[in-house]
């Protein structure tokens, strides 16, 4: 349904900090039709080349400056993820991903007041680093 | 010719907006170019940081609607009762959020807020004095899957009758008048691996004039249907099928004085210029007979059934829907 918004095309890349590759990131739009405070993002799951990424290595950012862990996000009500806005999913991993293609699966789960169970969107894409 | 007025909900253009093909201003310009009178928005969708929208963005909104000669009709709002993972908001918290929304509508010059289905009823009476002061009507959405017989909807309508205020009413979604399951939905789910026998079962129920909601939202499905369920896709299809209700228009009779607005839900405008599931001519004839003189807002929802690799063209679909409304009104 909204799954086509989960992974932005060609958005997978390694992230360098002070000359060292500290991880990788991808971009995602909300799989809902309106913006919500970050606390309503119930969960984010990442799999790369069929391997699940540990939850504590995942960070989320709206602006590329401020990053939240998933546990922190549960209380973030001040910042809103706007509809259509590309959020950044950063995965902390020394050395990042090897050059070439990787199969990435991203799942977003949000809470919606009028749907009794959290609502998820998933997309798998092969993207090159 | 009747006094029914035409509107478009910007919900319709959500894909174009999300992908950066159309801005809020582009959407309003499109409405002006096709001669639509009113606009309905979802502030959480197209106004940043809603309900705390900046003064600059509010001024910009007023400029856009003034320059294009469009009347703001309705804002679709949500109370984020599930803001936190570990608990639901309290009555006081929900009420404070609703009041913020009333203030926002007032600032935007919008006289009506649509409360999404299942909005807590226990905040309405306490918000009423503010709604009166700001001259903003609060109306619950009556949507397929959660129509008049839903206990939460009934709680609201009971209160509405009791308060009997011009500031408390309903927005009815025409998805409760589906005579056929949308075939764009069926095509989408078949592509995902839906068992065709499940789709056939649902189509047959509609053909018999039955309301599928009464089957699909039960804990136990009829044996004949359950025996065809093979996968999660099948179960999801059946669950979503209950979102297309099949009521007679007369279901509205007792509520008519409280109906503030209609969502003209549509999934697919066919080559013949009609909606595939909802019989709009008969619907508009019913409204004319009852003397309804409010708006019907085109609300395109077929985009979510776009097959992988196909582009969504809400602009064309809305144009066709508006042409149809114009003809029947």
PDB file of C-alpha atoms in Angstrom, chain A residues 46-118:
ATOM      1  CA  UNK A  46      16.795  -3.189   9.038  1.00  0.00           C
ATOM      2  CA  UNK A  47      18.157  -6.267   7.299  1.00  0.00           C
ATOM      3  CA  UNK A  48      21.167  -6.148   5.024  1.00  0.00           C
ATOM      4  CA  UNK A  49      21.954  -9.143   2.822  1.00  0.00           C
ATOM      5  CA  UNK A  50      19.431 -11.161   4.872  1.00  0.00           C
ATOM      6  CA  UNK A  51      21.178 -10.362   8.169  1.00  0.00           C
ATOM      7  CA  UNK A  52      19.116  -8.453  10.767  1.00  0.00           C
ATOM      8  CA  UNK A  53      20.859  -5.359  12.114  1.00  0.00           C
ATOM      9  CA  UNK A  54      21.003  -5.115  15.941  1.00  0.00           C
ATOM     10  CA  UNK A  55      18.400  -2.620  17.120  1.00  0.00           C
ATOM     11  CA  UNK A  56      20.907  -0.656  19.227  1.00  0.00           C
ATOM     12  CA  UNK A  57      23.003   0.127  16.115  1.00  0.00           C
ATOM     13  CA  UNK A  58      20.123   1.956  14.412  1.00  0.00           C
ATOM     14  CA  UNK A  59      19.728   5.753  14.612  1.00  0.00           C
ATOM     15  CA  UNK A  60      17.086   7.977  13.062  1.00  0.00           C
ATOM     16  CA  UNK A  61      17.488  11.570  11.938  1.00  0.00           C
ATOM     17  CA  UNK A  62      15.241  14.112  10.276  1.00  0.00           C
ATOM     18  CA  UNK A  63      17.939  16.648   9.436  1.00  0.00           C
ATOM     19  CA  UNK A  64      21.280  14.818   9.329  1.00  0.00           C
ATOM     20  CA  UNK A  65      22.389  16.670  12.452  1.00  0.00           C
ATOM     21  CA  UNK A  66      20.361  15.310  15.308  1.00  0.00           C
ATOM     22  CA  UNK A  67      20.252  11.520  15.662  1.00  0.00           C
ATOM     23  CA  UNK A  68      18.061   9.452  18.005  1.00  0.00           C
ATOM     24  CA  UNK A  69      18.367   5.809  19.005  1.00  0.00           C
ATOM     25  CA  UNK A  70      15.144   3.828  18.729  1.00  0.00           C
ATOM     26  CA  UNK A  71      14.829   3.729  22.511  1.00  0.00           C
ATOM     27  CA  UNK A  72      15.234   7.501  22.677  1.00  0.00           C
ATOM     28  CA  UNK A  73      12.624   8.041  19.964  1.00  0.00           C
ATOM     29  CA  UNK A  74       9.920   6.581  22.179  1.00  0.00           C
ATOM     30  CA  UNK A  75       9.819   9.874  24.109  1.00  0.00           C
ATOM     31  CA  UNK A  76      10.521  12.330  21.282  1.00  0.00           C
ATOM     32  CA  UNK A  77       7.318  14.323  20.905  1.00  0.00           C
ATOM     33  CA  UNK A  78       8.838  17.711  20.027  1.00  0.00           C
ATOM     34  CA  UNK A  79      10.100  16.706  16.579  1.00  0.00           C
ATOM     35  CA  UNK A  80       7.640  15.686  13.901  1.00  0.00           C
ATOM     36  CA  UNK A  81       8.378  13.478  10.911  1.00  0.00           C
ATOM     37  CA  UNK A  82       6.529  15.304   8.182  1.00  0.00           C
ATOM     38  CA  UNK A  83       4.639  13.584   5.410  1.00  0.00           C
ATOM     39  CA  UNK A  84       6.868  13.252   2.338  1.00  0.00           C
ATOM     40  CA  UNK A  85       9.986  14.251   4.296  1.00  0.00           C
ATOM     41  CA  UNK A  86      12.912  11.876   3.821  1.00  0.00           C
ATOM     42  CA  UNK A  87      14.188  10.656   7.162  1.00  0.00           C
ATOM     43  CA  UNK A  88      17.689   9.197   7.487  1.00  0.00           C
ATOM     44  CA  UNK A  89      18.256   5.724   8.893  1.00  0.00           C
ATOM     45  CA  UNK A  90      21.855   5.438  10.054  1.00  0.00           C
ATOM     46  CA  UNK A  91      23.398   2.119  11.021  1.00  0.00           C
ATOM     47  CA  UNK A  92      26.520   2.228  13.138  1.00  0.00           C
ATOM     48  CA  UNK A  93      29.008  -0.270  11.744  1.00  0.00           C
ATOM     49  CA  UNK A  94      32.748   0.193  11.661  1.00  0.00           C
ATOM     50  CA  UNK A  95      33.969   0.133   8.075  1.00  0.00           C
ATOM     51  CA  UNK A  96      30.407   0.430   6.706  1.00  0.00           C
ATOM     52  CA  UNK A  97      29.309  -1.809   3.841  1.00  0.00           C
ATOM     53  CA  UNK A  98      31.573  -3.273   1.190  1.00  0.00           C
ATOM     54  CA  UNK A  99      31.544  -1.608  -2.207  1.00  0.00           C
ATOM     55  CA  UNK A 100      28.962  -3.005  -4.616  1.00  0.00           C
ATOM     56  CA  UNK A 101      25.354  -4.144  -4.386  1.00  0.00           C
ATOM     57  CA  UNK A 102      23.511  -5.015  -1.196  1.00  0.00           C
ATOM     58  CA  UNK A 103      20.018  -6.295  -0.583  1.00  0.00           C
ATOM     59  CA  UNK A 104      18.404  -3.978   1.951  1.00  0.00           C
ATOM     60  CA  UNK A 105      15.119  -4.636   3.703  1.00  0.00           C
ATOM     61  CA  UNK A 106      13.626  -1.838   5.757  1.00  0.00           C
ATOM     62  CA  UNK A 107      10.489  -2.049   7.885  1.00  0.00           C
ATOM     63  CA  UNK A 108       8.768   0.924   9.511  1.00  0.00           C
ATOM     64  CA  UNK A 109       6.113   0.435  12.151  1.00  0.00           C
ATOM     65  CA  UNK A 110       3.927   3.345  13.262  1.00  0.00           C
ATOM     66  CA  UNK A 111       1.091   3.692  15.744  1.00  0.00           C
ATOM     67  CA  UNK A 112      -2.147   5.076  14.351  1.00  0.00           C
ATOM     68  CA  UNK A 113      -4.912   6.037  16.757  1.00  0.00           C
ATOM     69  CA  UNK A 114      -7.794   4.496  14.822  1.00  0.00           C
ATOM     70  CA  UNK A 115      -6.127   1.211  13.859  1.00  0.00           C
ATOM     71  CA  UNK A 116      -5.874  -1.165  16.826  1.00  0.00           C
ATOM     72  CA  UNK A 117      -2.493  -2.695  15.961  1.00  0.00           C
ATOM     73  CA  UNK A 118       0.696  -0.872  14.894  1.00  0.00           C
TER      74      UNK A 118
END
